[in-house]
Amino acid sequence: MTPTPEHTGPDDSVRVTAGGDPAGAGIPGARPPLDGGGSRFHHFFDDPRWALAVIRATVLEAAHPQVGAALLDNSTFTAHPWRRLRNTLVSLQRMFGADGQVRAREAARLNRLHQRISGADDRGRPYDALDPAVRAWVVATLFESTVTMCRLGGQPLEQHVMEELYDEFQGFLALLDPGNDSLPPTLDAFWPYYDRVVAHELENTEAMRIILFHLFDHLPAPPLLSGLPVLWAAGRAVGGPLVGAVTVASLPEPFRRRAGLPDVPGARTLMQGAYVTAGLARFLPEGWIRAECVTDLLYRTPGGASGPEGPSAPGSLIDRAAAFVRLVTPLGPDPAGVPGDAPRTADAFFREVLDQTGEGFLTWPDLAAMARELATRLDLDEPEETRLYDAFAAWWRELVGALDTDGDGRVSAEEYAARAPSLAGSALIRVAEVLFDVVDGDGDGSIDETEYRALFRTGFHRDVACDGGRYGRSAFVKDFLSFMTGHRRSTAFDPLLAQA
């Protein structure tokens, strides 16, 4: 992923990669998007300090009333934060990679996803994920937080580097939303725009407060460390408040003052130390801090596999370290050791699987989040993606019609527990059949090992009883229905839909 871009002029609307791929082809007026090793941003994407910068940018995004309301209503960031992080990294890798066709395909997928997100906040104000000003603000927070990351880390960017970086982020927005002119055309004009939004549009939203003060307090262990609950809880108790203090201290002073955010003594010194310390991770062995490595680790489960790797690979080393800690530390039972056919209570299934947004009720956004995760895992295009969403929508109508006894348009845990464990209607069967069809990419009526891994990110023979090396339709539908009605746990579907 290190082709060198060729420029024919500073005002070109198309960047051509070394492979001859027109990155902005077909997009009138598009600026050059990010393209792997040839971009300024590609260097920062693997910078360890960017982890802090992304948290900061997410807080600034959530402080926008439209973004904050959309997150509360539709996002899985509280119940499944690691899955959300993993999907974000995968999307960024695609959007900032060297292949123009991959970038265009990912932009189309993101637009379809955002097209399904709209509504109103608790004050009746509408939000729309396709609003040009909102999309521009999301890009603006990423750019400004990258610049701030370098400044706080003691390595401020030179003016010409900032200008080139800003041009790349404008190209990113142009690829995602052609014709969006909400970002100012020049870097000099950007800073007044940014200050104006911070001063007049950002609010102390509930989504922002959750990210700053509550998310880390209850942050579940990442999949790889799910068998180390005591160790994770101890680290979270120390690290959560520190991350919160560092993030608050890094926010713009006018907003901190207006939002009434705490000014902890020594927080600015701690913040600068955190950015400098994170930068020292660049001395780790080559490849350990690559975003691809982080994504791979977030796919892993104890004893699981996400792809071929050698004994010295980071994931293999972490697996062995985690196994050693479990061996010498009395940490209690390992959740990963729960048998695949172990029973699960209706309450546990409701909390762990159905309530994807973590709000305590089952609503359409919860089922939409399931469809979104499945479509993302399989990297579906139209019309398969729409077929999957439509199947889940039909299942939602069936669920709310059968379980919503008080007529409030949502299903409580009590309403679900009263009837749902025995509910497996035609709509849910249709979901299973549509899911099988989209997983069976070659249409041969069975799922092979490659297709299985595309969905579950695990092995095949070890995880499913195969018939001649194949996973047939009837077996798949039976396993899916057994899982989705809460009858039993599943070594395949639990990591996909219940994992944090």
PDB file of C-alpha atoms in Angstrom, residues 63-323:
ATOM      1  CA  ALA A  63     -20.985  17.681  21.162  1.00  0.00           C
ATOM      2  CA  HIS A  64     -22.717  18.666  17.927  1.00  0.00           C
ATOM      3  CA  PRO A  65     -26.451  18.313  18.689  1.00  0.00           C
ATOM      4  CA  GLN A  66     -27.251  16.426  15.476  1.00  0.00           C
ATOM      5  CA  VAL A  67     -24.366  13.981  15.852  1.00  0.00           C
ATOM      6  CA  GLY A  68     -25.033  13.527  19.555  1.00  0.00           C
ATOM      7  CA  ALA A  69     -28.696  12.678  18.975  1.00  0.00           C
ATOM      8  CA  ALA A  70     -27.838  10.260  16.158  1.00  0.00           C
ATOM      9  CA  LEU A  71     -25.303   8.487  18.377  1.00  0.00           C
ATOM     10  CA  LEU A  72     -27.766   8.076  21.223  1.00  0.00           C
ATOM     11  CA  ASP A  73     -30.527   6.739  18.992  1.00  0.00           C
ATOM     12  CA  ASN A  74     -28.600   4.551  16.580  1.00  0.00           C
ATOM     13  CA  SER A  75     -25.054   3.822  17.668  1.00  0.00           C
ATOM     14  CA  THR A  76     -23.717   0.747  19.452  1.00  0.00           C
ATOM     15  CA  PHE A  77     -20.804   2.685  20.956  1.00  0.00           C
ATOM     16  CA  THR A  78     -21.905   2.119  24.558  1.00  0.00           C
ATOM     17  CA  ALA A  79     -22.836  -1.582  24.362  1.00  0.00           C
ATOM     18  CA  HIS A  80     -20.329  -2.682  21.721  1.00  0.00           C
ATOM     19  CA  PRO A  81     -17.480  -0.109  21.755  1.00  0.00           C
ATOM     20  CA  TRP A  82     -14.723  -2.413  20.501  1.00  0.00           C
ATOM     21  CA  ARG A  83     -16.827  -3.578  17.589  1.00  0.00           C
ATOM     22  CA  ARG A  84     -17.561   0.046  16.723  1.00  0.00           C
ATOM     23  CA  LEU A  85     -13.845   0.894  16.907  1.00  0.00           C
ATOM     24  CA  ARG A  86     -12.912  -2.078  14.764  1.00  0.00           C
ATOM     25  CA  ASN A  87     -15.458  -1.194  12.078  1.00  0.00           C
ATOM     26  CA  THR A  88     -14.291   2.430  12.091  1.00  0.00           C
ATOM     27  CA  LEU A  89     -10.668   1.373  11.589  1.00  0.00           C
ATOM     28  CA  VAL A  90     -11.625  -0.962   8.747  1.00  0.00           C
ATOM     29  CA  SER A  91     -13.598   1.818   7.077  1.00  0.00           C
ATOM     30  CA  LEU A  92     -10.738   4.306   7.451  1.00  0.00           C
ATOM     31  CA  GLN A  93      -8.301   1.799   5.984  1.00  0.00           C
ATOM     32  CA  ARG A  94     -10.532   1.455   2.952  1.00  0.00           C
ATOM     33  CA  MET A  95     -11.172   5.181   2.538  1.00  0.00           C
ATOM     34  CA  PHE A  96      -7.512   6.098   2.955  1.00  0.00           C
ATOM     35  CA  GLY A  97      -6.048   3.215   0.960  1.00  0.00           C
ATOM     36  CA  ALA A  98      -4.349   3.244  -2.417  1.00  0.00           C
ATOM     37  CA  ASP A  99      -7.116   1.565  -4.443  1.00  0.00           C
ATOM     38  CA  GLY A 100      -9.532   4.128  -5.877  1.00  0.00           C
ATOM     39  CA  GLN A 101     -12.206   1.540  -6.552  1.00  0.00           C
ATOM     40  CA  VAL A 102     -12.108   0.378  -2.919  1.00  0.00           C
ATOM     41  CA  ARG A 103     -12.405   3.992  -1.763  1.00  0.00           C
ATOM     42  CA  ALA A 104     -15.387   4.655  -4.026  1.00  0.00           C
ATOM     43  CA  ARG A 105     -17.073   1.426  -2.913  1.00  0.00           C
ATOM     44  CA  GLU A 106     -16.584   2.251   0.763  1.00  0.00           C
ATOM     45  CA  ALA A 107     -17.883   5.789   0.248  1.00  0.00           C
ATOM     46  CA  ALA A 108     -21.029   4.357  -1.365  1.00  0.00           C
ATOM     47  CA  ARG A 109     -21.451   1.938   1.559  1.00  0.00           C
ATOM     48  CA  LEU A 110     -21.077   4.737   4.120  1.00  0.00           C
ATOM     49  CA  ASN A 111     -23.608   6.845   2.267  1.00  0.00           C
ATOM     50  CA  ARG A 112     -26.127   3.996   2.288  1.00  0.00           C
ATOM     51  CA  LEU A 113     -25.512   3.523   6.002  1.00  0.00           C
ATOM     52  CA  HIS A 114     -25.956   7.237   6.772  1.00  0.00           C
ATOM     53  CA  GLN A 115     -29.047   7.437   4.574  1.00  0.00           C
ATOM     54  CA  ARG A 116     -30.777   5.161   7.091  1.00  0.00           C
ATOM     55  CA  ILE A 117     -29.975   7.413  10.073  1.00  0.00           C
ATOM     56  CA  SER A 118     -32.379  10.279  10.749  1.00  0.00           C
ATOM     57  CA  GLY A 119     -34.816  11.294  13.446  1.00  0.00           C
ATOM     58  CA  ALA A 120     -35.283  13.913  16.144  1.00  0.00           C
ATOM     59  CA  ASP A 121     -33.638  14.570  19.512  1.00  0.00           C
ATOM     60  CA  ASP A 122     -35.437  14.851  22.849  1.00  0.00           C
ATOM     61  CA  ARG A 123     -36.166  18.522  22.105  1.00  0.00           C
ATOM     62  CA  GLY A 124     -37.797  17.729  18.776  1.00  0.00           C
ATOM     63  CA  ARG A 125     -34.901  19.009  16.683  1.00  0.00           C
ATOM     64  CA  PRO A 126     -34.367  16.898  13.552  1.00  0.00           C
ATOM     65  CA  TYR A 127     -31.105  15.195  12.731  1.00  0.00           C
ATOM     66  CA  ASP A 128     -29.952  13.681   9.473  1.00  0.00           C
ATOM     67  CA  ALA A 129     -26.657  11.844   8.988  1.00  0.00           C
ATOM     68  CA  LEU A 130     -26.525  13.099   5.391  1.00  0.00           C
ATOM     69  CA  ASP A 131     -26.705  16.779   6.397  1.00  0.00           C
ATOM     70  CA  PRO A 132     -23.764  18.410   4.535  1.00  0.00           C
ATOM     71  CA  ALA A 133     -22.846  20.701   7.431  1.00  0.00           C
ATOM     72  CA  VAL A 134     -22.790  17.789   9.874  1.00  0.00           C
ATOM     73  CA  ARG A 135     -20.630  15.666   7.597  1.00  0.00           C
ATOM     74  CA  ALA A 136     -18.237  18.565   7.137  1.00  0.00           C
ATOM     75  CA  TRP A 137     -17.986  18.989  10.912  1.00  0.00           C
ATOM     76  CA  VAL A 138     -17.051  15.322  11.374  1.00  0.00           C
ATOM     77  CA  VAL A 139     -14.216  15.722   8.863  1.00  0.00           C
ATOM     78  CA  ALA A 140     -13.202  19.013  10.490  1.00  0.00           C
ATOM     79  CA  THR A 141     -12.836  17.390  13.918  1.00  0.00           C
ATOM     80  CA  LEU A 142     -10.573  14.688  12.489  1.00  0.00           C
ATOM     81  CA  PHE A 143      -8.355  17.241  10.758  1.00  0.00           C
ATOM     82  CA  GLU A 144      -8.157  19.647  13.694  1.00  0.00           C
ATOM     83  CA  SER A 145      -7.533  16.836  16.207  1.00  0.00           C
ATOM     84  CA  THR A 146      -4.685  15.538  14.046  1.00  0.00           C
ATOM     85  CA  VAL A 147      -3.113  18.998  14.030  1.00  0.00           C
ATOM     86  CA  THR A 148      -3.669  19.336  17.788  1.00  0.00           C
ATOM     87  CA  MET A 149      -2.176  15.881  18.365  1.00  0.00           C
ATOM     88  CA  CYS A 150       1.083  16.997  16.790  1.00  0.00           C
ATOM     89  CA  ARG A 151       1.108  20.278  18.692  1.00  0.00           C
ATOM     90  CA  LEU A 152       0.474  18.666  22.072  1.00  0.00           C
ATOM     91  CA  GLY A 153       3.075  16.009  21.330  1.00  0.00           C
ATOM     92  CA  GLY A 154       5.731  18.665  20.894  1.00  0.00           C
ATOM     93  CA  GLN A 155       5.975  18.317  17.104  1.00  0.00           C
ATOM     94  CA  PRO A 156       3.762  21.056  15.611  1.00  0.00           C
ATOM     95  CA  LEU A 157       3.146  20.848  11.882  1.00  0.00           C
ATOM     96  CA  GLU A 158       4.677  23.358   9.546  1.00  0.00           C
ATOM     97  CA  GLN A 159       2.280  25.577   7.644  1.00  0.00           C
ATOM     98  CA  HIS A 160       2.745  23.879   4.275  1.00  0.00           C
ATOM     99  CA  VAL A 161       2.227  20.441   5.845  1.00  0.00           C
ATOM    100  CA  MET A 162      -1.028  21.607   7.447  1.00  0.00           C
ATOM    101  CA  GLU A 163      -2.179  22.963   4.112  1.00  0.00           C
ATOM    102  CA  GLU A 164      -1.445  19.685   2.339  1.00  0.00           C
ATOM    103  CA  LEU A 165      -3.159  17.723   5.117  1.00  0.00           C
ATOM    104  CA  TYR A 166      -6.203  19.979   4.932  1.00  0.00           C
ATOM    105  CA  ASP A 167      -6.365  19.498   1.184  1.00  0.00           C
ATOM    106  CA  GLU A 168      -6.416  15.741   1.721  1.00  0.00           C
ATOM    107  CA  PHE A 169      -9.279  15.961   4.208  1.00  0.00           C
ATOM    108  CA  GLN A 170     -11.210  18.102   1.761  1.00  0.00           C
ATOM    109  CA  GLY A 171     -10.598  15.362  -0.803  1.00  0.00           C
ATOM    110  CA  PHE A 172     -11.932  12.817   1.679  1.00  0.00           C
ATOM    111  CA  LEU A 173     -15.132  14.845   2.093  1.00  0.00           C
ATOM    112  CA  ALA A 174     -15.435  15.298  -1.681  1.00  0.00           C
ATOM    113  CA  LEU A 175     -15.197  11.540  -2.182  1.00  0.00           C
ATOM    114  CA  LEU A 176     -17.804  10.893   0.496  1.00  0.00           C
ATOM    115  CA  ASP A 177     -20.113  13.769  -0.419  1.00  0.00           C
ATOM    116  CA  PRO A 178     -19.447  15.312  -3.868  1.00  0.00           C
ATOM    117  CA  GLY A 179     -20.513  18.934  -4.017  1.00  0.00           C
ATOM    118  CA  ASN A 180     -20.362  19.471  -0.244  1.00  0.00           C
ATOM    119  CA  ASP A 181     -18.904  22.958   0.134  1.00  0.00           C
ATOM    120  CA  SER A 182     -19.474  23.296   3.892  1.00  0.00           C
ATOM    121  CA  LEU A 183     -15.745  23.165   4.628  1.00  0.00           C
ATOM    122  CA  PRO A 184     -13.974  26.444   3.826  1.00  0.00           C
ATOM    123  CA  PRO A 185     -11.818  26.309   0.690  1.00  0.00           C
ATOM    124  CA  THR A 186      -8.551  27.271   2.394  1.00  0.00           C
ATOM    125  CA  LEU A 187      -6.777  26.529   5.661  1.00  0.00           C
ATOM    126  CA  ASP A 188      -6.788  30.222   6.602  1.00  0.00           C
ATOM    127  CA  ALA A 189     -10.573  30.256   6.300  1.00  0.00           C
ATOM    128  CA  PHE A 190     -10.905  26.986   8.216  1.00  0.00           C
ATOM    129  CA  TRP A 191      -9.862  28.314  11.612  1.00  0.00           C
ATOM    130  CA  PRO A 192     -12.578  31.017  11.869  1.00  0.00           C
ATOM    131  CA  TYR A 193     -15.116  28.390  10.747  1.00  0.00           C
ATOM    132  CA  TYR A 194     -13.894  25.955  13.398  1.00  0.00           C
ATOM    133  CA  ASP A 195     -13.940  28.581  16.154  1.00  0.00           C
ATOM    134  CA  ARG A 196     -17.462  29.642  15.154  1.00  0.00           C
ATOM    135  CA  VAL A 197     -18.859  26.105  15.357  1.00  0.00           C
ATOM    136  CA  VAL A 198     -17.150  25.518  18.713  1.00  0.00           C
ATOM    137  CA  ALA A 199     -18.447  28.785  20.120  1.00  0.00           C
ATOM    138  CA  HIS A 200     -22.002  28.764  18.791  1.00  0.00           C
ATOM    139  CA  GLU A 201     -23.113  25.268  17.761  1.00  0.00           C
ATOM    140  CA  LEU A 202     -21.588  22.722  20.132  1.00  0.00           C
ATOM    141  CA  GLU A 203     -23.528  21.734  23.249  1.00  0.00           C
ATOM    142  CA  ASN A 204     -23.043  19.748  26.412  1.00  0.00           C
ATOM    143  CA  THR A 205     -24.886  16.773  24.918  1.00  0.00           C
ATOM    144  CA  GLU A 206     -25.711  13.539  26.685  1.00  0.00           C
ATOM    145  CA  ALA A 207     -23.674  11.563  24.138  1.00  0.00           C
ATOM    146  CA  MET A 208     -20.626  13.696  24.872  1.00  0.00           C
ATOM    147  CA  ARG A 209     -21.024  13.210  28.631  1.00  0.00           C
ATOM    148  CA  ILE A 210     -21.343   9.453  28.203  1.00  0.00           C
ATOM    149  CA  ILE A 211     -18.091   9.303  26.238  1.00  0.00           C
ATOM    150  CA  LEU A 212     -16.219  11.513  28.693  1.00  0.00           C
ATOM    151  CA  PHE A 213     -17.493  10.323  32.055  1.00  0.00           C
ATOM    152  CA  HIS A 214     -19.304   6.989  31.752  1.00  0.00           C
ATOM    153  CA  LEU A 215     -18.055   4.985  28.784  1.00  0.00           C
ATOM    154  CA  PHE A 216     -14.670   4.144  30.282  1.00  0.00           C
ATOM    155  CA  ASP A 217     -16.148   3.395  33.701  1.00  0.00           C
ATOM    156  CA  HIS A 218     -18.080   0.456  32.265  1.00  0.00           C
ATOM    157  CA  LEU A 219     -15.971  -0.309  29.209  1.00  0.00           C
ATOM    158  CA  PRO A 220     -16.089  -4.082  28.618  1.00  0.00           C
ATOM    159  CA  ALA A 221     -12.862  -5.935  27.964  1.00  0.00           C
ATOM    160  CA  PRO A 222     -11.846  -6.265  24.327  1.00  0.00           C
ATOM    161  CA  PRO A 223     -12.471  -9.734  22.894  1.00  0.00           C
ATOM    162  CA  LEU A 224      -8.880 -10.901  23.359  1.00  0.00           C
ATOM    163  CA  LEU A 225      -8.921 -10.069  27.082  1.00  0.00           C
ATOM    164  CA  SER A 226     -12.448 -11.235  27.861  1.00  0.00           C
ATOM    165  CA  GLY A 227     -11.039 -14.038  30.004  1.00  0.00           C
ATOM    166  CA  LEU A 228      -9.213 -11.614  32.323  1.00  0.00           C
ATOM    167  CA  PRO A 229     -12.060  -9.735  34.054  1.00  0.00           C
ATOM    168  CA  VAL A 230     -10.278  -8.796  37.283  1.00  0.00           C
ATOM    169  CA  LEU A 231      -7.141  -7.599  35.547  1.00  0.00           C
ATOM    170  CA  TRP A 232      -9.194  -5.625  33.038  1.00  0.00           C
ATOM    171  CA  ALA A 233     -11.319  -4.042  35.763  1.00  0.00           C
ATOM    172  CA  ALA A 234      -8.201  -2.935  37.644  1.00  0.00           C
ATOM    173  CA  GLY A 235      -6.655  -1.396  34.540  1.00  0.00           C
ATOM    174  CA  ARG A 236      -9.925   0.285  33.588  1.00  0.00           C
ATOM    175  CA  ALA A 237     -10.312   1.803  37.068  1.00  0.00           C
ATOM    176  CA  VAL A 238      -6.961   3.544  36.652  1.00  0.00           C
ATOM    177  CA  GLY A 239      -6.952   4.231  32.906  1.00  0.00           C
ATOM    178  CA  GLY A 240     -10.558   5.399  32.476  1.00  0.00           C
ATOM    179  CA  PRO A 241     -10.336   8.561  34.605  1.00  0.00           C
ATOM    180  CA  LEU A 242      -6.922   9.371  33.123  1.00  0.00           C
ATOM    181  CA  VAL A 243      -8.210   9.165  29.552  1.00  0.00           C
ATOM    182  CA  GLY A 244     -11.199  11.299  30.520  1.00  0.00           C
ATOM    183  CA  ALA A 245      -9.022  13.952  32.171  1.00  0.00           C
ATOM    184  CA  VAL A 246      -6.605  14.017  29.230  1.00  0.00           C
ATOM    185  CA  THR A 247      -9.463  14.375  26.736  1.00  0.00           C
ATOM    186  CA  VAL A 248     -11.204  17.159  28.669  1.00  0.00           C
ATOM    187  CA  ALA A 249      -7.945  19.084  29.035  1.00  0.00           C
ATOM    188  CA  SER A 250      -7.341  18.876  25.280  1.00  0.00           C
ATOM    189  CA  LEU A 251     -10.718  20.367  24.292  1.00  0.00           C
ATOM    190  CA  PRO A 252     -10.975  24.014  23.206  1.00  0.00           C
ATOM    191  CA  GLU A 253     -11.040  26.289  26.254  1.00  0.00           C
ATOM    192  CA  PRO A 254     -14.163  28.270  25.188  1.00  0.00           C
ATOM    193  CA  PHE A 255     -16.171  25.074  24.904  1.00  0.00           C
ATOM    194  CA  ARG A 256     -14.853  23.617  28.168  1.00  0.00           C
ATOM    195  CA  ARG A 257     -15.882  26.769  29.967  1.00  0.00           C
ATOM    196  CA  ARG A 258     -19.312  26.988  28.337  1.00  0.00           C
ATOM    197  CA  ALA A 259     -20.039  23.291  28.894  1.00  0.00           C
ATOM    198  CA  GLY A 260     -18.937  23.468  32.517  1.00  0.00           C
ATOM    199  CA  LEU A 261     -16.375  20.695  32.110  1.00  0.00           C
ATOM    200  CA  PRO A 262     -14.084  20.147  35.109  1.00  0.00           C
ATOM    201  CA  ASP A 263     -10.655  21.767  35.265  1.00  0.00           C
ATOM    202  CA  VAL A 264      -8.626  19.158  37.125  1.00  0.00           C
ATOM    203  CA  PRO A 265      -5.348  20.461  38.632  1.00  0.00           C
ATOM    204  CA  GLY A 266      -2.399  19.126  36.693  1.00  0.00           C
ATOM    205  CA  ALA A 267      -4.598  17.854  33.869  1.00  0.00           C
ATOM    206  CA  ARG A 268      -2.798  19.850  31.179  1.00  0.00           C
ATOM    207  CA  THR A 269       0.570  18.532  32.285  1.00  0.00           C
ATOM    208  CA  LEU A 270      -0.883  15.017  32.312  1.00  0.00           C
ATOM    209  CA  MET A 271      -2.336  15.601  28.849  1.00  0.00           C
ATOM    210  CA  GLN A 272       0.968  16.715  27.339  1.00  0.00           C
ATOM    211  CA  GLY A 273       2.751  13.818  29.019  1.00  0.00           C
ATOM    212  CA  ALA A 274       0.208  11.368  27.596  1.00  0.00           C
ATOM    213  CA  TYR A 275       0.719  12.606  24.040  1.00  0.00           C
ATOM    214  CA  VAL A 276       4.498  12.557  24.378  1.00  0.00           C
ATOM    215  CA  THR A 277       4.449   9.079  25.959  1.00  0.00           C
ATOM    216  CA  ALA A 278       2.132   7.711  23.280  1.00  0.00           C
ATOM    217  CA  GLY A 279       4.597   8.962  20.696  1.00  0.00           C
ATOM    218  CA  LEU A 280       7.315   6.780  22.240  1.00  0.00           C
ATOM    219  CA  ALA A 281       5.449   3.716  20.988  1.00  0.00           C
ATOM    220  CA  ARG A 282       7.078   4.357  17.633  1.00  0.00           C
ATOM    221  CA  PHE A 283      10.136   2.583  19.052  1.00  0.00           C
ATOM    222  CA  LEU A 284       8.209  -0.700  19.280  1.00  0.00           C
ATOM    223  CA  PRO A 285       9.066  -3.391  16.696  1.00  0.00           C
ATOM    224  CA  GLU A 286       8.006  -2.480  13.188  1.00  0.00           C
ATOM    225  CA  GLY A 287       4.431  -3.445  12.464  1.00  0.00           C
ATOM    226  CA  TRP A 288       3.235  -3.560  16.072  1.00  0.00           C
ATOM    227  CA  ILE A 289       1.572  -0.162  15.954  1.00  0.00           C
ATOM    228  CA  ARG A 290       0.053  -0.418  12.500  1.00  0.00           C
ATOM    229  CA  ALA A 291      -3.693   0.141  12.375  1.00  0.00           C
ATOM    230  CA  GLU A 292      -4.065  -3.188  10.556  1.00  0.00           C
ATOM    231  CA  CYS A 293      -2.488  -4.895  13.583  1.00  0.00           C
ATOM    232  CA  VAL A 294      -4.954  -3.217  15.957  1.00  0.00           C
ATOM    233  CA  THR A 295      -7.854  -4.254  13.734  1.00  0.00           C
ATOM    234  CA  ASP A 296      -6.619  -7.838  13.685  1.00  0.00           C
ATOM    235  CA  LEU A 297      -6.320  -7.941  17.476  1.00  0.00           C
ATOM    236  CA  LEU A 298      -9.863  -6.599  17.884  1.00  0.00           C
ATOM    237  CA  TYR A 299     -11.135  -9.483  15.766  1.00  0.00           C
ATOM    238  CA  ARG A 300      -9.406 -12.046  17.940  1.00  0.00           C
ATOM    239  CA  THR A 301     -10.828 -14.039  20.815  1.00  0.00           C
ATOM    240  CA  PRO A 302      -8.833 -16.073  23.356  1.00  0.00           C
ATOM    241  CA  GLY A 303      -7.734 -19.162  21.526  1.00  0.00           C
ATOM    242  CA  GLY A 304      -9.327 -17.944  18.322  1.00  0.00           C
ATOM    243  CA  ALA A 305      -7.785 -16.909  15.052  1.00  0.00           C
ATOM    244  CA  SER A 306      -8.326 -14.130  12.603  1.00  0.00           C
ATOM    245  CA  GLY A 307      -5.897 -15.174   9.975  1.00  0.00           C
ATOM    246  CA  PRO A 308      -2.526 -16.794   9.375  1.00  0.00           C
ATOM    247  CA  GLU A 309       0.311 -15.519  11.502  1.00  0.00           C
ATOM    248  CA  GLY A 310       3.708 -16.600  12.741  1.00  0.00           C
ATOM    249  CA  PRO A 311       4.782 -17.326  16.313  1.00  0.00           C
ATOM    250  CA  SER A 312       6.339 -13.874  16.654  1.00  0.00           C
ATOM    251  CA  ALA A 313       3.290 -11.938  15.469  1.00  0.00           C
ATOM    252  CA  PRO A 314       1.783  -9.515  18.006  1.00  0.00           C
ATOM    253  CA  GLY A 315      -1.479 -11.452  18.249  1.00  0.00           C
ATOM    254  CA  SER A 316       0.325 -14.711  18.955  1.00  0.00           C
ATOM    255  CA  LEU A 317       2.455 -13.096  21.651  1.00  0.00           C
ATOM    256  CA  ILE A 318      -0.582 -11.509  23.296  1.00  0.00           C
ATOM    257  CA  ASP A 319      -2.431 -14.820  23.215  1.00  0.00           C
ATOM    258  CA  ARG A 320       0.451 -16.500  25.037  1.00  0.00           C
ATOM    259  CA  ALA A 321       0.751 -13.654  27.538  1.00  0.00           C
ATOM    260  CA  ALA A 322      -2.976 -13.768  28.274  1.00  0.00           C
ATOM    261  CA  ALA A 323      -2.820 -17.534  28.742  1.00  0.00           C
TER     262      ALA A 323
END
